Coordinates of C-alpha atoms in Angstrom, one line a residue:
Chain K
X1 CA 4.0 -273.2 -19.5
X2 CA 0.5 -271.8 -19.4
X3 CA -1.0 -275.2 -18.8
X4 CA 1.2 -275.6 -15.7
X5 CA 0.5 -272.0 -14.6
X6 CA -3.3 -272.6 -14.8
X7 CA -3.0 -275.9 -13.0
X8 CA -1.0 -274.3 -10.2
X9 CA -3.5 -271.4 -9.7
X10 CA -6.3 -273.9 -9.7
X11 CA -4.5 -276.0 -7.1
X12 CA -4.2 -273.0 -4.8
X13 CA -8.0 -272.6 -5.0
X14 CA -9.0 -276.3 -4.8
X15 CA -6.8 -277.2 -1.9
X16 CA -6.8 -275.5 1.6
X17 CA -3.4 -274.1 0.9
X18 CA -4.4 -271.0 -1.0
X19 CA -7.1 -270.2 1.5
X20 CA -4.8 -270.8 4.4
X21 CA -2.3 -268.5 2.9
X22 CA -4.9 -265.8 2.3
X23 CA -6.5 -266.2 5.7
X24 CA -3.1 -266.0 7.5
X25 CA -1.9 -263.1 5.4
X26 CA -5.1 -261.1 5.8
X27 CA -5.3 -261.8 9.6
X28 CA -1.6 -260.9 10.2
X29 CA -1.7 -257.8 8.0
X30 CA -5.1 -256.8 9.5
X31 CA -3.7 -256.9 13.0
X32 CA -0.5 -255.1 12.1
X33 CA -2.4 -252.5 10.1
X34 CA -4.8 -251.8 13.0
X35 CA -2.0 -251.5 15.5
X36 CA 0.2 -249.2 13.4
X37 CA -2.5 -246.9 12.1
X38 CA -5.8 -246.9 13.9
X39 CA -4.2 -247.7 17.3
X40 CA -1.4 -245.2 16.8
X41 CA -3.8 -242.6 15.5
X42 CA -1.9 -241.9 12.3
X43 CA -2.7 -242.3 8.6
X44 CA 1.0 -243.0 7.7
X45 CA 1.3 -246.6 6.6
X46 CA 5.1 -246.8 6.4
X47 CA 5.5 -248.5 9.7
X48 CA 2.9 -251.0 8.7
X49 CA 4.9 -251.9 5.7
X50 CA 8.1 -252.1 7.6
X51 CA 6.6 -254.5 10.1
X52 CA 4.9 -256.6 7.5
X53 CA 8.2 -257.8 6.1
X54 CA 8.4 -260.0 9.2
X55 CA 4.9 -261.2 8.4
X56 CA 6.0 -262.3 5.0
X57 CA 8.7 -264.5 6.6
X58 CA 5.8 -266.6 8.0
X59 CA 3.3 -266.5 5.2
X60 CA 5.3 -266.7 2.0
X61 CA 6.7 -270.2 2.8
X62 CA 3.0 -271.4 2.9
X63 CA 2.7 -270.4 -0.7
X64 CA 5.8 -272.1 -2.0
X65 CA 6.4 -275.0 0.2
X66 CA 4.5 -277.5 -1.9
X67 CA 5.6 -276.3 -5.4
X68 CA 8.3 -278.9 -6.0
X69 CA 8.5 -280.8 -2.8
X70 CA 5.0 -282.2 -3.2
X71 CA 5.6 -283.0 -6.9
X72 CA 8.6 -285.0 -5.9
X73 CA 6.9 -286.7 -3.0
X74 CA 3.9 -287.8 -5.1
X75 CA 6.1 -288.6 -8.1
X76 CA 4.1 -286.3 -10.3
X77 CA 7.4 -284.7 -11.3
X78 CA 7.9 -287.6 -13.6
X79 CA 4.9 -286.5 -15.6
X80 CA 6.4 -283.0 -15.9
X81 CA 9.9 -284.4 -16.7
X82 CA 8.5 -286.7 -19.5
X83 CA 6.4 -284.0 -21.0
X84 CA 7.6 -281.6 -23.7
X85 CA 8.2 -278.7 -21.2
X86 CA 11.6 -277.4 -20.1
X87 CA 12.7 -277.0 -16.6
X88 CA 12.8 -273.2 -17.1
X89 CA 9.1 -273.2 -18.0
X90 CA 8.3 -275.4 -15.0
X91 CA 10.0 -273.0 -12.6
X92 CA 8.6 -269.9 -14.2
X93 CA 5.0 -271.3 -14.3
X94 CA 5.2 -272.0 -10.6
X95 CA 6.9 -268.7 -9.8
X96 CA 4.3 -266.7 -11.6
X97 CA 1.4 -268.7 -10.1
X98 CA 2.7 -268.1 -6.6
X99 CA 3.3 -264.4 -7.4
X100 CA -0.2 -264.1 -8.8
X101 CA -1.6 -265.5 -5.5
X102 CA 0.5 -263.1 -3.6
X103 CA -0.5 -260.1 -5.6
X104 CA -4.2 -261.0 -5.4
X105 CA -3.9 -261.2 -1.6
X106 CA -1.9 -258.0 -1.3
X107 CA -4.6 -256.2 -3.4
X108 CA -7.3 -257.7 -1.1
X109 CA -5.5 -256.2 1.9
X110 CA -5.7 -252.8 0.3
X111 CA -9.3 -252.6 1.7
X112 CA -7.7 -251.7 5.0
X113 CA -6.7 -248.3 3.6
X114 CA -10.2 -247.2 2.8
X115 CA -11.3 -246.3 6.4
X116 CA -8.2 -244.2 6.8
X117 CA -9.7 -241.7 4.3
X118 CA -12.5 -241.2 6.7
X119 CA -10.2 -240.2 9.5
X120 CA -7.3 -238.4 7.9
X121 CA -5.5 -237.7 4.7
X122 CA -3.3 -240.6 3.9
X123 CA -0.4 -240.1 1.6
X124 CA -1.4 -242.1 -1.5
X125 CA 1.9 -241.8 -3.2
X126 CA 3.7 -243.3 -0.2
X127 CA 1.2 -246.1 0.1
X128 CA 1.7 -246.8 -3.6
X129 CA 5.5 -246.9 -3.2
X130 CA 5.1 -249.3 -0.3
X131 CA 2.9 -251.6 -2.5
X132 CA 5.5 -251.7 -5.2
X133 CA 8.1 -252.5 -2.6
X134 CA 5.9 -255.2 -1.1
X135 CA 5.4 -256.7 -4.5
X136 CA 9.1 -256.8 -5.2
X137 CA 10.0 -258.3 -1.8
X138 CA 7.2 -260.8 -2.3
X139 CA 8.7 -261.9 -5.6
X140 CA 12.1 -262.2 -4.0
X141 CA 10.8 -264.3 -1.1
X142 CA 8.7 -266.5 -3.5
X143 CA 11.9 -267.2 -5.5
X144 CA 13.7 -268.2 -2.3
X145 CA 10.8 -270.4 -1.4
X146 CA 10.8 -272.2 -4.7
X147 CA 14.4 -272.8 -4.5
X148 CA 14.2 -274.4 -1.1
X149 CA 11.2 -276.5 -2.2
X150 CA 13.2 -277.8 -5.2
X151 CA 15.8 -279.1 -2.8
X152 CA 13.6 -281.4 -0.7
X153 CA 10.7 -283.7 -1.0
X154 CA 9.0 -282.7 2.2
X155 CA 6.7 -279.7 2.3
X156 CA 7.4 -279.2 6.0
X157 CA 11.1 -279.1 5.5
X158 CA 10.6 -276.7 2.6
X159 CA 8.5 -274.4 4.8
X160 CA 10.8 -274.3 7.7
X161 CA 13.9 -274.0 5.5
X162 CA 12.4 -271.1 3.7
X163 CA 11.5 -269.4 6.9
X164 CA 15.0 -269.8 8.1
X165 CA 16.6 -268.3 5.0
X166 CA 14.1 -265.5 4.8
X167 CA 14.7 -264.6 8.5
X168 CA 18.4 -264.6 7.8
X169 CA 18.0 -262.3 4.8
X170 CA 15.7 -259.9 6.6
X171 CA 17.4 -260.1 9.9
X172 CA 21.0 -259.5 8.9
X173 CA 20.8 -255.8 9.5
X174 CA 19.6 -256.3 13.0
X175 CA 23.2 -257.4 13.9
X176 CA 24.7 -254.3 12.3
X177 CA 24.7 -252.4 15.6
X178 CA 26.8 -255.1 17.2
X179 CA 29.5 -255.1 14.6
X180 CA 32.4 -252.7 14.8
X181 CA 33.9 -253.1 11.3
X182 CA 32.5 -250.4 9.1
X183 CA 33.2 -252.6 6.0
X184 CA 31.2 -255.6 7.3
X185 CA 28.4 -253.3 8.4
X186 CA 28.2 -251.8 4.9
X187 CA 28.2 -255.2 3.2
X188 CA 25.5 -256.5 5.6
X189 CA 23.2 -253.6 5.1
X190 CA 23.8 -253.8 1.4
X191 CA 22.7 -257.4 1.2
X192 CA 20.0 -257.0 3.8
X193 CA 16.5 -257.3 2.4
X194 CA 15.1 -255.1 5.2
X195 CA 17.3 -252.0 4.9
X196 CA 16.7 -252.0 1.2
X197 CA 13.0 -251.9 1.8
X198 CA 13.0 -248.8 4.0
X199 CA 13.3 -246.5 1.0
X200 CA 10.0 -247.8 -0.5
X201 CA 8.4 -247.4 2.9
X202 CA 9.2 -243.7 2.9
X203 CA 7.5 -243.4 -0.5
X204 CA 10.6 -243.2 -2.7
X205 CA 11.0 -245.4 -5.8
X206 CA 14.6 -246.4 -5.3
X207 CA 15.7 -247.9 -8.6
X208 CA 18.8 -249.4 -7.0
X209 CA 16.6 -251.3 -4.5
X210 CA 14.3 -252.4 -7.2
X211 CA 17.2 -253.8 -9.2
X212 CA 18.4 -255.5 -6.0
X213 CA 15.2 -257.3 -5.5
X214 CA 14.8 -258.3 -9.1
X215 CA 18.3 -259.6 -9.1
X216 CA 17.8 -261.7 -5.9
X217 CA 14.6 -263.0 -7.5
X218 CA 16.4 -263.9 -10.7
X219 CA 19.3 -265.6 -8.9
X220 CA 16.9 -267.9 -6.9
X221 CA 14.8 -268.6 -10.0
X222 CA 17.9 -269.5 -11.8
X223 CA 19.1 -271.7 -9.0
X224 CA 15.8 -273.5 -8.9
X225 CA 16.1 -274.2 -12.6
X226 CA 19.6 -275.5 -12.0
X227 CA 18.5 -277.8 -9.2
X228 CA 15.8 -279.4 -11.4
X229 CA 18.2 -279.8 -14.3
X230 CA 20.8 -281.3 -12.0
X231 CA 18.2 -283.8 -10.8
X232 CA 17.7 -284.9 -14.4
X233 CA 21.5 -284.9 -15.0
X234 CA 22.4 -286.4 -11.7
Chain S
X1 CA 11.4 -296.7 -33.5
X2 CA 13.5 -296.7 -30.4
X3 CA 17.2 -297.0 -30.6
X4 CA 19.3 -297.3 -27.4
X5 CA 23.0 -297.3 -28.0
X6 CA 25.7 -298.1 -25.4
X7 CA 23.6 -296.6 -22.6
X8 CA 25.6 -296.1 -19.4
X9 CA 24.2 -294.7 -16.1
X10 CA 26.3 -294.3 -12.9
X11 CA 24.9 -293.2 -9.6
X12 CA 28.2 -292.2 -8.0
X13 CA 30.2 -295.4 -7.9
X14 CA 27.1 -297.6 -8.5
X15 CA 26.8 -298.7 -12.1
X16 CA 23.0 -298.8 -12.7
X17 CA 23.2 -299.4 -16.5
X18 CA 26.3 -300.8 -18.2
X19 CA 26.5 -300.5 -21.9
X20 CA 22.9 -301.3 -22.7
X21 CA 22.0 -301.4 -26.4
X22 CA 18.8 -302.5 -28.2
X23 CA 16.5 -301.4 -31.0
X24 CA 12.8 -301.7 -30.9
X25 CA 10.9 -301.7 -34.2
X26 CA 7.6 -300.1 -34.9
X27 CA 4.6 -302.1 -33.6
X28 CA 6.6 -304.3 -31.3
X29 CA 5.5 -305.1 -27.7
X30 CA 8.6 -305.6 -25.7
X31 CA 8.8 -306.8 -22.1
X32 CA 11.6 -305.6 -20.0
X33 CA 12.3 -308.1 -17.3
X34 CA 14.7 -308.1 -14.4
X35 CA 15.0 -308.5 -10.7
X36 CA 14.5 -305.5 -8.4
X37 CA 17.3 -303.0 -8.8
X38 CA 18.3 -304.4 -12.1
X39 CA 18.0 -301.1 -13.9
X40 CA 14.7 -301.5 -15.6
X41 CA 13.2 -298.2 -14.2
X42 CA 16.5 -296.4 -14.8
X43 CA 16.4 -297.5 -18.4
X44 CA 12.8 -296.4 -18.8
X45 CA 13.4 -293.1 -17.1
X46 CA 16.3 -292.4 -19.5
X47 CA 14.3 -293.5 -22.6
X48 CA 11.5 -291.1 -21.6
X49 CA 13.8 -288.2 -20.9
X50 CA 13.1 -288.1 -17.1
X51 CA 16.8 -288.8 -16.4
X52 CA 20.0 -288.2 -18.3
X53 CA 22.5 -290.9 -19.1
X54 CA 26.1 -290.9 -18.1
X55 CA 26.9 -292.1 -21.7
X56 CA 25.4 -293.4 -24.8
X57 CA 22.5 -292.2 -26.8
X58 CA 18.7 -292.7 -27.2
X59 CA 16.9 -292.0 -30.4
X60 CA 13.2 -291.9 -30.6
X61 CA 12.0 -292.2 -34.3
X62 CA 15.4 -290.9 -35.2
X63 CA 15.2 -287.9 -32.9
X64 CA 18.0 -287.7 -30.3
X65 CA 16.4 -287.5 -26.8
X66 CA 19.3 -285.4 -25.3
X67 CA 19.6 -282.9 -28.1
X68 CA 16.0 -282.5 -29.0
X69 CA 14.0 -283.6 -25.9
X70 CA 10.8 -281.6 -26.6
X71 CA 10.3 -283.2 -30.0
X72 CA 11.3 -286.7 -28.8
X73 CA 9.0 -286.5 -25.7
X74 CA 6.0 -285.7 -27.8
X75 CA 6.2 -289.2 -29.3
X76 CA 6.2 -291.0 -26.0
X77 CA 3.4 -291.8 -23.5
X78 CA 4.8 -292.8 -20.1
X79 CA 3.3 -294.5 -17.1
X80 CA 5.8 -294.5 -14.3
X81 CA 5.9 -297.1 -11.6
X82 CA 3.7 -294.9 -9.4
X83 CA 1.1 -293.2 -11.6
X84 CA 1.8 -289.4 -11.5
X85 CA -1.6 -288.3 -10.4
X86 CA -2.6 -285.0 -8.7
X87 CA -4.8 -286.2 -5.8
X88 CA -6.7 -283.0 -5.6
X89 CA -7.9 -283.0 -9.1
X90 CA -10.9 -284.7 -10.7
X91 CA -10.2 -287.2 -13.5
X92 CA -11.5 -284.8 -16.1
X93 CA -9.4 -281.9 -14.7
X94 CA -6.3 -284.1 -14.6
X95 CA -6.6 -285.4 -18.1
X96 CA -7.4 -281.9 -19.4
X97 CA -4.2 -280.7 -17.7
X98 CA -2.1 -283.4 -19.3
X99 CA -3.7 -282.7 -22.6
X100 CA -2.6 -279.0 -22.4
X101 CA 0.8 -279.9 -20.9
X102 CA 1.6 -282.2 -23.9
X103 CA 0.5 -279.4 -26.2
X104 CA -1.8 -281.7 -28.1
X105 CA -3.7 -280.4 -31.1
X106 CA -6.6 -282.8 -31.3
X107 CA -10.2 -281.8 -30.5
X108 CA -9.9 -281.9 -26.7
X109 CA -13.3 -283.2 -25.7
X110 CA -13.5 -285.9 -28.4
X111 CA -9.9 -287.1 -27.8
X112 CA -10.3 -287.3 -24.0
X113 CA -13.7 -289.0 -24.3
X114 CA -12.2 -291.6 -26.6
X115 CA -9.3 -292.2 -24.1
X116 CA -11.6 -292.5 -21.1
X117 CA -13.6 -295.1 -23.0
X118 CA -10.5 -297.1 -23.9
X119 CA -9.2 -297.0 -20.3
X120 CA -12.8 -297.6 -19.0
X121 CA -12.8 -294.6 -16.7
X122 CA -15.7 -292.6 -18.2
X123 CA -17.9 -293.4 -15.1
X124 CA -15.4 -291.7 -12.7
X125 CA -14.8 -288.5 -14.8
X126 CA -16.0 -286.2 -12.1
X127 CA -14.5 -287.9 -9.1
X128 CA -11.5 -286.7 -7.2
X129 CA -8.5 -288.8 -7.9
X130 CA -7.7 -289.3 -4.2
X131 CA -11.1 -291.0 -3.7
X132 CA -10.6 -293.5 -6.5
X133 CA -9.6 -297.1 -5.9
X134 CA -6.1 -298.3 -6.8
X135 CA -7.4 -300.0 -9.9
X136 CA -9.0 -296.8 -11.2
X137 CA -6.0 -294.8 -10.4
X138 CA -3.8 -297.1 -12.4
X139 CA -6.2 -296.8 -15.3
X140 CA -6.2 -293.0 -15.0
X141 CA -2.4 -293.3 -15.2
X142 CA -2.7 -295.4 -18.3
X143 CA -5.2 -292.9 -19.8
X144 CA -2.7 -290.1 -19.2
X145 CA 0.0 -292.0 -21.1
X146 CA -2.4 -292.3 -24.1
X147 CA -3.1 -288.6 -24.4
X148 CA -2.0 -287.2 -27.7
X149 CA -2.0 -290.7 -29.2
X150 CA 1.8 -291.1 -29.0
X151 CA 3.3 -293.8 -31.2
X152 CA 5.4 -295.1 -28.3
X153 CA 3.9 -296.2 -25.0
X154 CA 6.1 -297.1 -22.0
X155 CA 4.6 -298.8 -19.0
X156 CA 6.6 -299.3 -15.8
X157 CA 4.9 -302.2 -13.9
X158 CA 1.3 -301.4 -15.0
X159 CA -0.4 -304.3 -13.2
X160 CA 1.2 -304.1 -9.7
X161 CA -1.4 -304.0 -7.0
X162 CA -4.4 -304.8 -9.1
X163 CA -6.9 -307.6 -8.6
X164 CA -6.9 -310.5 -11.1
X165 CA -9.8 -309.2 -13.1
X166 CA -8.2 -305.8 -13.5
X167 CA -4.9 -307.4 -14.5
X168 CA -6.6 -309.3 -17.3
X169 CA -8.3 -306.1 -18.4
X170 CA -5.2 -304.1 -18.5
X171 CA -3.3 -306.9 -20.3
X172 CA -6.0 -306.9 -22.9
X173 CA -5.7 -303.2 -23.2
X174 CA -2.0 -303.4 -23.7
X175 CA -2.4 -306.2 -26.3
X176 CA -4.9 -304.0 -28.2
X177 CA -2.5 -301.0 -28.0
X178 CA 0.2 -303.2 -29.4
X179 CA -1.7 -303.5 -32.7
X180 CA -0.8 -299.9 -33.7
X181 CA 1.7 -298.7 -31.0
X182 CA 5.2 -299.6 -30.0
X183 CA 5.0 -300.6 -26.4
X184 CA 7.6 -301.2 -23.8
X185 CA 6.5 -302.9 -20.6
X186 CA 8.5 -303.6 -17.5
X187 CA 7.2 -306.2 -15.0
X188 CA 8.2 -308.8 -12.5
X189 CA 5.3 -311.1 -13.6
X190 CA 6.7 -313.5 -16.1
X191 CA 3.3 -314.8 -17.2
X192 CA 2.4 -311.2 -18.2
X193 CA 5.3 -311.1 -20.6
X194 CA 4.4 -314.4 -22.0
X195 CA 0.8 -313.4 -22.6
X196 CA 1.4 -309.9 -23.9
X197 CA 4.8 -309.4 -25.3
X198 CA 6.4 -310.3 -28.7
X199 CA 9.9 -310.0 -27.4
X200 CA 11.6 -310.1 -24.0
X201 CA 14.7 -308.2 -22.9
X202 CA 16.1 -309.4 -19.6
X203 CA 18.3 -307.0 -17.7
X204 CA 20.4 -308.0 -14.7
X205 CA 22.7 -305.8 -12.8
X206 CA 22.6 -303.1 -15.5
X207 CA 23.4 -305.5 -18.3
X208 CA 21.2 -307.1 -21.0
X209 CA 21.5 -310.9 -20.4
X210 CA 18.9 -312.0 -22.9
X211 CA 17.1 -310.4 -25.9
X212 CA 14.8 -312.9 -27.7
X213 CA 11.4 -313.4 -29.1
X214 CA 9.0 -314.6 -26.4
X215 CA 8.3 -318.0 -28.1
X216 CA 12.0 -318.6 -28.5
X217 CA 13.2 -317.5 -25.0
X218 CA 14.2 -321.0 -24.0
X219 CA 17.0 -320.7 -26.6
X220 CA 18.5 -317.9 -24.5
X221 CA 19.9 -320.5 -22.1
X222 CA 21.6 -323.6 -23.2
X223 CA 19.6 -326.1 -21.3
X224 CA 19.8 -329.9 -21.8
X225 CA 16.8 -332.2 -22.2
X226 CA 14.7 -332.1 -19.1
X227 CA 12.1 -334.5 -17.9
X228 CA 10.1 -334.9 -14.7
X229 CA 9.8 -338.5 -13.6
X230 CA 7.6 -340.0 -11.0
X231 CA 9.2 -343.0 -9.3
X232 CA 7.9 -345.3 -6.6
X233 CA 10.1 -345.9 -3.6
X234 CA 12.0 -344.0 -1.0
X235 CA 12.9 -340.4 -2.2
X236 CA 16.6 -340.5 -1.2
X237 CA 17.4 -343.9 -2.7
X238 CA 15.7 -343.0 -5.9
X239 CA 17.6 -339.7 -6.2
X240 CA 20.9 -341.4 -5.6
X241 CA 20.1 -344.1 -8.2
X242 CA 19.1 -341.5 -10.7
X243 CA 22.4 -339.6 -10.2
X244 CA 24.4 -342.8 -11.0
X245 CA 22.8 -343.1 -14.4
X246 CA 25.3 -342.1 -17.1
X247 CA 24.3 -339.0 -19.1
X248 CA 22.3 -337.4 -16.3
X249 CA 23.8 -334.0 -15.4
X250 CA 21.4 -332.9 -12.8
X251 CA 18.7 -334.4 -10.5
X252 CA 16.4 -332.3 -8.4
X253 CA 13.9 -333.6 -6.1
X254 CA 10.7 -331.6 -6.5
X255 CA 9.2 -332.8 -3.2
X256 CA 5.8 -333.8 -4.7
X257 CA 4.4 -337.0 -3.4
X258 CA 1.9 -339.2 -5.0
X259 CA 1.2 -342.3 -2.9
X260 CA 4.7 -343.9 -2.4
X261 CA 6.0 -342.1 -5.6
X262 CA 8.1 -339.0 -5.6
X263 CA 8.7 -336.6 -8.5
X264 CA 12.2 -335.6 -9.7
X265 CA 13.5 -333.2 -12.3
X266 CA 16.3 -334.8 -14.3
X267 CA 18.4 -333.1 -16.9
X268 CA 20.9 -334.5 -19.5
X269 CA 23.4 -332.9 -21.8
X270 CA 21.9 -331.5 -25.0
X271 CA 21.2 -334.2 -27.6
X272 CA 21.3 -337.1 -25.2
X273 CA 18.1 -339.0 -24.7
X274 CA 18.0 -340.4 -21.2
X275 CA 14.5 -341.8 -21.1
X276 CA 15.5 -345.4 -21.9
X277 CA 18.5 -345.6 -19.5
X278 CA 16.3 -344.2 -16.8
X279 CA 13.6 -346.8 -17.4
X280 CA 16.0 -349.7 -17.4
X281 CA 18.0 -348.5 -14.4
X282 CA 14.8 -348.1 -12.4
X283 CA 13.4 -351.4 -13.4
X284 CA 16.7 -353.1 -12.4
X285 CA 16.2 -351.7 -9.0
X286 CA 12.5 -352.7 -8.9
X287 CA 11.3 -349.1 -8.8
X288 CA 8.2 -348.5 -10.8
X289 CA 8.1 -345.3 -13.0
X290 CA 4.5 -344.1 -13.0
X291 CA 5.0 -341.0 -15.0
X292 CA 7.6 -339.2 -17.2
X293 CA 7.1 -335.9 -19.0
X294 CA 9.3 -333.6 -21.0
X295 CA 9.9 -330.3 -19.2
X296 CA 11.5 -327.6 -21.4
X297 CA 12.8 -324.4 -19.8
X298 CA 10.1 -321.8 -19.5
X299 CA 10.5 -318.1 -19.1
X300 CA 10.8 -318.6 -15.3
X301 CA 13.7 -321.0 -15.6
X302 CA 15.4 -318.8 -18.2
X303 CA 15.0 -315.8 -15.9
X304 CA 16.3 -317.5 -12.8
X305 CA 19.2 -319.1 -14.7
X306 CA 20.2 -315.9 -16.4
X307 CA 20.0 -313.7 -13.4
X308 CA 21.9 -316.3 -11.3
X309 CA 24.6 -316.9 -13.9
X310 CA 25.8 -313.4 -13.8
X311 CA 25.9 -313.4 -10.0
X312 CA 27.8 -316.7 -10.1
X313 CA 30.2 -315.3 -12.6
X314 CA 31.0 -312.4 -10.4
X315 CA 31.9 -314.5 -7.5

């Protein structure tokens, strides 16, 4: 597993993909950060984090689109399949590699906070809660991206498909106000990635939400493993 | 070394492999032959653990591939039809990755240097795989299969798309490997099998239609005695006259012309010598025979006949 993990990390840095991801992520987050803090003359970062979830919908698929789709297209999956490595290790190696890239980039974007200390007194605890939320939601989106990538042999399809699913997961709660049924509304807000995220943005460590994100991540990682196994057993 | 028992593979309603069984002993070089879509690649993918079977079992040195895949896979080096290369890696990076992936325990640098020398790719060690020529890529693919020195090596069409010189080099490499490895090789090229393999397994429509030593492959089909004869005179007349001779079961005009003589392939039932009757029949008609040669079935004939028979049988 570690061999594949190291190879994945290296691929992110030896192909334009890793840099494209970092550049787009930092550009988008930089703009959003500037608009929500400096422009709005506040040191409160919660609205930045709340808006960034929509940025992830665009950037996370860049990170995961190639994972399995490219292996299948270039037939390198046959090397993995004929090597003494299980499907579970394959998926986990790719998942953690993408998560590492994501974490590195999120940490880089923390530079944005520094100037805030010069202008005001930012709430460090709240920013920290937001970061944890960001990390969890990133893991969740990466798992979705891996799953979609395992379904197709085209990176572009994987990218667009992931964006669609992520937009659906994040956007569900938007329709809440249009729905009369209390029951449906409750269910929708329960499964919505966005409304779960709000608690982190207000600086609370919500254990239920954390469990929710970890579960969604686990489900999609599990589904990716099943897709790979099914390909072998098809 | 490799035991394949009653292997069945269905893709939906399509029967890709139908009750395929064979055993390959240690040190054998076996050629897997068959027309496109016969099930060669499917069989190889199942033996290497890339694909599961619908039924049957595969044992590698006694280890069941489906129950104990990790242990079984360590014993196999596999070069698929399209070499599984990461284009953005250099040759060294790639081989290093495969070394780690296969969890090899040898001294990494020494082992990889040896393999690069064997596959003759030392001079491209630091180049990106995407910048290599087809021949070099194929050799990097072969090098990849040799990592960890597995006792079994499986090549799926290793010489496709190479130039004649490279083909000879790779055949020599395979022949050398055959001295201390068990090798399975699939190919379309019959001469390759004849020059490299000890044994031939012919697959057609998912079934084994022949499994023979290469030097005895002509036994796989019951052919009669065959001769090519060169006879002077109009082609059509001669063919008709040949067909009337008792004992001849088949006359094919080969379309080769030498002056006013044409060449024919004639065949008789097994055990019947038709050379004399042909000579007398032709001399009665005043047609000179200027050449006659024995033509035993070669691998190409065997292949064409076996793959045709099954089709004919189905109709």
